[in-house]
CSV table of C-alpha atoms in Angstrom, one decimal:
chain,number,residue,atom,x,y,z
A,1224,ARG,CA,-8.1,-141.9,-153.1
A,1225,GLY,CA,-6.9,-141.2,-156.7
A,1226,TYR,CA,-4.0,-140.3,-158.7
A,1227,ALA,CA,-1.1,-137.8,-158.3
A,1228,GLY,CA,1.8,-136.7,-160.4
A,1229,PHE,CA,1.9,-135.5,-164.0
A,1230,THR,CA,4.2,-132.6,-163.2
A,1231,ASP,CA,6.8,-130.7,-165.2
A,1232,GLU,CA,9.5,-133.1,-163.9
A,1233,SER,CA,7.6,-136.3,-164.7
A,1234,PRO,CA,4.7,-137.1,-167.0
A,1235,LEU,CA,3.8,-140.2,-165.0
A,1236,LEU,CA,0.9,-140.6,-162.7
A,1237,GLU,CA,0.8,-142.7,-159.6
A,1238,ALA,CA,-2.2,-144.5,-158.2
A,1239,LEU,CA,-1.9,-143.5,-154.6
A,1240,VAL,CA,-3.4,-146.4,-152.7
A,1241,PRO,CA,-1.7,-149.3,-154.4
A,1242,ARG,CA,1.3,-147.2,-155.3
A,1243,ILE,CA,1.4,-148.1,-159.0
A,1244,LEU,CA,3.0,-146.0,-161.7
A,1245,VAL,CA,0.6,-145.2,-164.6
A,1246,TRP,CA,1.3,-143.9,-168.1
A,1247,PRO,CA,-1.3,-141.1,-168.5
A,1248,VAL,CA,-2.3,-141.7,-172.1
A,1249,ARG,CA,-4.0,-144.8,-173.5
A,1250,PHE,CA,-2.4,-146.7,-176.3
A,1251,ASP,CA,-4.6,-147.9,-179.1
A,1252,MET,CA,-4.5,-151.6,-179.8
A,1253,GLY,CA,-6.3,-152.4,-183.0
A,1254,ASP,CA,-8.1,-150.5,-185.7
A,1255,ILE,CA,-10.8,-148.9,-183.6
A,1256,GLU,CA,-12.2,-146.6,-186.3
A,1257,VAL,CA,-13.5,-149.5,-188.4
A,1258,ASP,CA,-15.1,-151.4,-185.5
A,1259,THR,CA,-18.9,-151.6,-185.2
A,1260,GLN,CA,-18.8,-151.7,-181.4
A,1261,VAL,CA,-17.7,-149.1,-178.8
A,1262,PRO,CA,-14.1,-149.4,-177.9
A,1263,ARG,CA,-13.1,-150.5,-174.4
A,1264,THR,CA,-10.4,-149.1,-172.2
A,1265,LEU,CA,-8.6,-151.9,-170.5
A,1266,TYR,CA,-5.5,-152.0,-168.3
A,1267,HIS,CA,-2.2,-153.9,-168.6
A,1268,PHE,CA,-0.3,-154.3,-165.3
A,1269,THR,CA,3.4,-154.9,-165.8
A,1270,ASN,CA,6.9,-154.5,-164.4
A,1271,ARG,CA,9.1,-151.4,-164.7
A,1272,SER,CA,11.2,-152.7,-167.5
A,1273,MET,CA,8.3,-153.5,-169.8
A,1274,PHE,CA,6.6,-150.3,-168.8
A,1275,GLU,CA,9.6,-148.3,-170.0
A,1276,ARG,CA,9.8,-150.3,-173.2
A,1277,LEU,CA,6.1,-149.7,-173.9
A,1278,VAL,CA,6.4,-146.0,-173.3
A,1279,HIS,CA,9.7,-145.7,-175.3
A,1280,GLU,CA,8.6,-147.8,-178.3
A,1281,CYS,CA,4.9,-146.8,-178.5
A,1282,ALA,CA,4.6,-143.3,-177.1
A,1283,GLU,CA,7.7,-141.6,-178.4
A,1284,GLU,CA,8.6,-140.8,-182.0
A,1285,SER,CA,10.4,-144.1,-182.5
A,1286,ALA,CA,7.0,-145.7,-183.1
A,1287,GLY,CA,6.8,-144.3,-186.6
A,1288,THR,CA,3.3,-144.4,-188.0
A,1289,ARG,CA,0.1,-144.8,-186.0
A,1290,HIS,CA,-0.3,-148.4,-187.4
A,1291,GLU,CA,3.3,-149.3,-186.4
A,1292,ALA,CA,2.6,-148.0,-182.9
A,1293,ILE,CA,-0.5,-150.1,-182.6
A,1294,ASN,CA,1.4,-153.3,-183.7
A,1295,MET,CA,4.3,-152.5,-181.4
A,1296,ALA,CA,1.9,-152.1,-178.4
A,1297,TYR,CA,0.2,-155.4,-179.2
A,1298,ARG,CA,3.5,-157.3,-179.6
A,1299,LEU,CA,5.0,-155.9,-176.3
A,1300,VAL,CA,1.8,-156.6,-174.3
A,1301,LEU,CA,1.6,-160.2,-175.7
A,1302,GLU,CA,5.3,-160.8,-174.9
A,1303,ASP,CA,4.6,-159.6,-171.3
A,1304,CYS,CA,1.4,-161.7,-171.0
A,1305,ARG,CA,3.4,-164.8,-172.1
A,1306,GLU,CA,6.3,-164.0,-169.7
A,1307,ARG,CA,4.1,-163.9,-166.5
A,1308,ASP,CA,1.8,-166.8,-167.3
A,1309,PRO,CA,3.3,-170.2,-166.4
A,1310,ALA,CA,1.6,-172.1,-169.2
A,1311,ARG,CA,2.7,-169.6,-171.8
A,1312,ASP,CA,6.1,-169.2,-170.1
A,1313,LEU,CA,6.9,-172.9,-170.7
A,1314,GLY,CA,5.7,-172.9,-174.3
A,1315,ASN,CA,2.4,-174.8,-173.6
A,1316,ASP,CA,0.2,-172.0,-174.9
A,1317,GLU,CA,1.1,-170.3,-178.1
A,1318,SER,CA,-2.1,-168.3,-178.2
A,1319,ALA,CA,-1.8,-164.8,-179.5
A,1320,ASP,CA,-4.7,-163.6,-177.5
A,1321,LEU,CA,-4.2,-161.0,-174.7
A,1322,GLU,CA,-5.6,-161.0,-171.2
A,1323,LEU,CA,-6.3,-157.4,-169.9
A,1324,CYS,CA,-7.9,-156.1,-166.8
A,1325,THR,CA,-11.2,-154.1,-166.7
A,1326,TYR,CA,-10.3,-152.4,-163.4
A,1327,GLU,CA,-8.1,-149.3,-163.3
A,1328,PRO,CA,-5.3,-149.2,-160.8
A,1329,VAL,CA,-7.2,-147.1,-158.1
A,1330,ARG,CA,-9.8,-149.9,-157.8
A,1331,PHE,CA,-7.2,-152.0,-155.9
A,1332,GLN,CA,-6.1,-151.6,-152.3
A,1333,THR,CA,-2.7,-153.4,-152.7
A,1334,ARG,CA,-0.4,-154.7,-155.4
A,1335,GLU,CA,-1.2,-158.2,-154.1
A,1336,ASP,CA,-4.9,-157.5,-155.1
A,1337,VAL,CA,-3.7,-156.7,-158.6
A,1338,LEU,CA,-1.7,-159.9,-158.8
A,1339,ARG,CA,-4.6,-162.0,-157.5
A,1340,THR,CA,-6.9,-160.5,-160.1
A,1341,VAL,CA,-4.6,-160.7,-163.0
A,1342,MET,CA,-2.8,-164.0,-162.3
A,1343,GLY,CA,-5.6,-165.8,-160.4
A,1344,GLU,CA,-3.5,-166.3,-157.3
A,1345,ILE,CA,-0.1,-165.4,-155.8
A,1346,PRO,CA,2.2,-168.4,-155.8
A,1347,ALA,CA,3.2,-169.5,-152.3
A,1348,VAL,CA,6.7,-170.0,-153.4
A,1349,SER,CA,8.3,-166.9,-155.0
A,1350,ARG,CA,8.5,-167.5,-158.7
A,1351,ARG,CA,10.4,-165.7,-161.4
A,1352,SER,CA,9.4,-165.2,-165.0
A,1353,SER,CA,11.3,-166.6,-168.0
A,1354,HIS,CA,13.2,-163.3,-168.1
A,1355,GLY,CA,14.2,-163.6,-164.4
A,1356,ARG,CA,11.7,-161.0,-163.0
A,1357,ALA,CA,10.0,-161.6,-159.7
A,1358,LEU,CA,6.2,-162.1,-160.3
A,1359,ASP,CA,5.3,-159.4,-157.7
A,1360,SER,CA,7.0,-156.9,-160.0
A,1361,PHE,CA,4.2,-157.3,-162.5
A,1362,ALA,CA,2.0,-155.0,-160.4
A,1363,ASP,CA,4.5,-152.1,-160.3
A,1364,CYS,CA,3.2,-150.2,-163.3
A,1365,CYS,CA,0.2,-149.9,-165.6
A,1366,VAL,CA,-0.7,-148.8,-169.1
A,1367,ALA,CA,-4.2,-148.2,-170.3
A,1368,VAL,CA,-5.1,-149.5,-173.8
A,1369,ARG,CA,-8.1,-148.8,-176.0
A,1370,VAL,CA,-9.3,-152.0,-177.7
A,1371,PRO,CA,-12.0,-152.6,-180.3
A,1372,GLY,CA,-15.1,-153.8,-178.6
A,1373,THR,CA,-15.6,-156.7,-181.0
A,1374,ALA,CA,-12.3,-158.2,-180.0
A,1375,CYS,CA,-13.1,-158.3,-176.3
A,1376,PHE,CA,-14.6,-161.4,-174.6
A,1377,PRO,CA,-15.2,-162.2,-170.9
A,1378,LYS,CA,-12.6,-164.4,-169.3
A,1379,GLY,CA,-14.7,-167.1,-167.7
A,1380,LEU,CA,-16.5,-165.9,-164.6
A,1381,ASN,CA,-13.9,-163.3,-163.7
A,1382,ASP,CA,-15.4,-159.9,-164.7
A,1383,ALA,CA,-12.1,-158.2,-164.0
A,1384,LEU,CA,-10.4,-159.9,-167.0
A,1385,VAL,CA,-11.1,-159.7,-170.7
A,1386,THR,CA,-9.6,-161.8,-173.4
A,1387,VAL,CA,-8.7,-159.8,-176.5
A,1388,LYS,CA,-8.9,-162.1,-179.5
A,1389,TYR,CA,-6.0,-161.9,-182.0
A,1390,ASP,CA,-8.1,-163.1,-184.9
A,1391,LYS,CA,-10.7,-160.3,-184.3
A,1392,LEU,CA,-7.9,-157.7,-184.3
A,1393,ILE,CA,-6.5,-159.1,-187.6
A,1394,ALA,CA,-10.0,-159.0,-189.2
A,1395,LEU,CA,-10.3,-155.4,-188.2
A,1396,GLN,CA,-6.8,-154.6,-189.5
A,1397,LYS,CA,-7.8,-156.1,-192.9
A,1398,ARG,CA,-11.0,-154.1,-192.9
A,1399,ALA,CA,-9.1,-150.9,-192.2
A,1400,ALA,CA,-6.5,-151.7,-194.9
A,1401,ALA,CA,-9.3,-152.3,-197.4
A,1402,ARG,CA,-11.0,-149.1,-196.4
A,1403,ARG,CA,-7.8,-147.1,-196.8
A,1404,SER,CA,-7.2,-148.7,-200.2
A,1405,VAL,CA,-10.7,-147.8,-201.4
A,1406,ASN,CA,-10.3,-144.2,-200.1
A,1407,GLN,CA,-6.9,-143.8,-201.8
A,1408,LYS,CA,-8.3,-145.0,-205.1
A,1409,ARG,CA,-11.3,-142.6,-204.8
A,1410,GLU,CA,-9.0,-139.7,-204.1
A,1411,GLU,CA,-6.8,-140.6,-207.1
A,1412,ASN,CA,-9.9,-140.8,-209.3
A,1413,GLU,CA,-11.1,-137.4,-208.1
A,1414,LYS,CA,-7.8,-135.8,-208.8
A,1415,MET,CA,-7.8,-137.2,-212.4
A,1416,GLN,CA,-11.2,-135.6,-213.1
């Protein structure tokens, strides 16, 4: 039981038992270097289309700066969380918080186990998301994300899910910007002396 792949032909991994494609590198989501707690590695299960967007927009050179890549990863995962959640899908929940999984893909026996964990249950009637994707496609792929520890909160009694609080990510982003500004001024002062 484990992972296979990451060859010259394809950089992707595959979790062998549940047969889920995995991007082999974590995306940072938030300003981890200014956080006072240890960062957490969490997992976002998604469909092939969003997986390809995440990889293209965040991992390749189109992301621009590191900060732009962090923001892009957050926006895309939020969009995906809203699409697959019925309350958010219908506009009933405008929360900017994310729900991510604490379990890596190889901890699951089937894709149905992933869906039960991430969505709470599998609807008896096949449902499609607001973008027309079948809900069962949201267990086709997975990306790992590294999130500041202070932004992570347990999701009720389900230890497999964590809520990543948007307001905590923004507070860390402001702290990081302030630190960069102070460092830049210090460097300028040192150059003038």
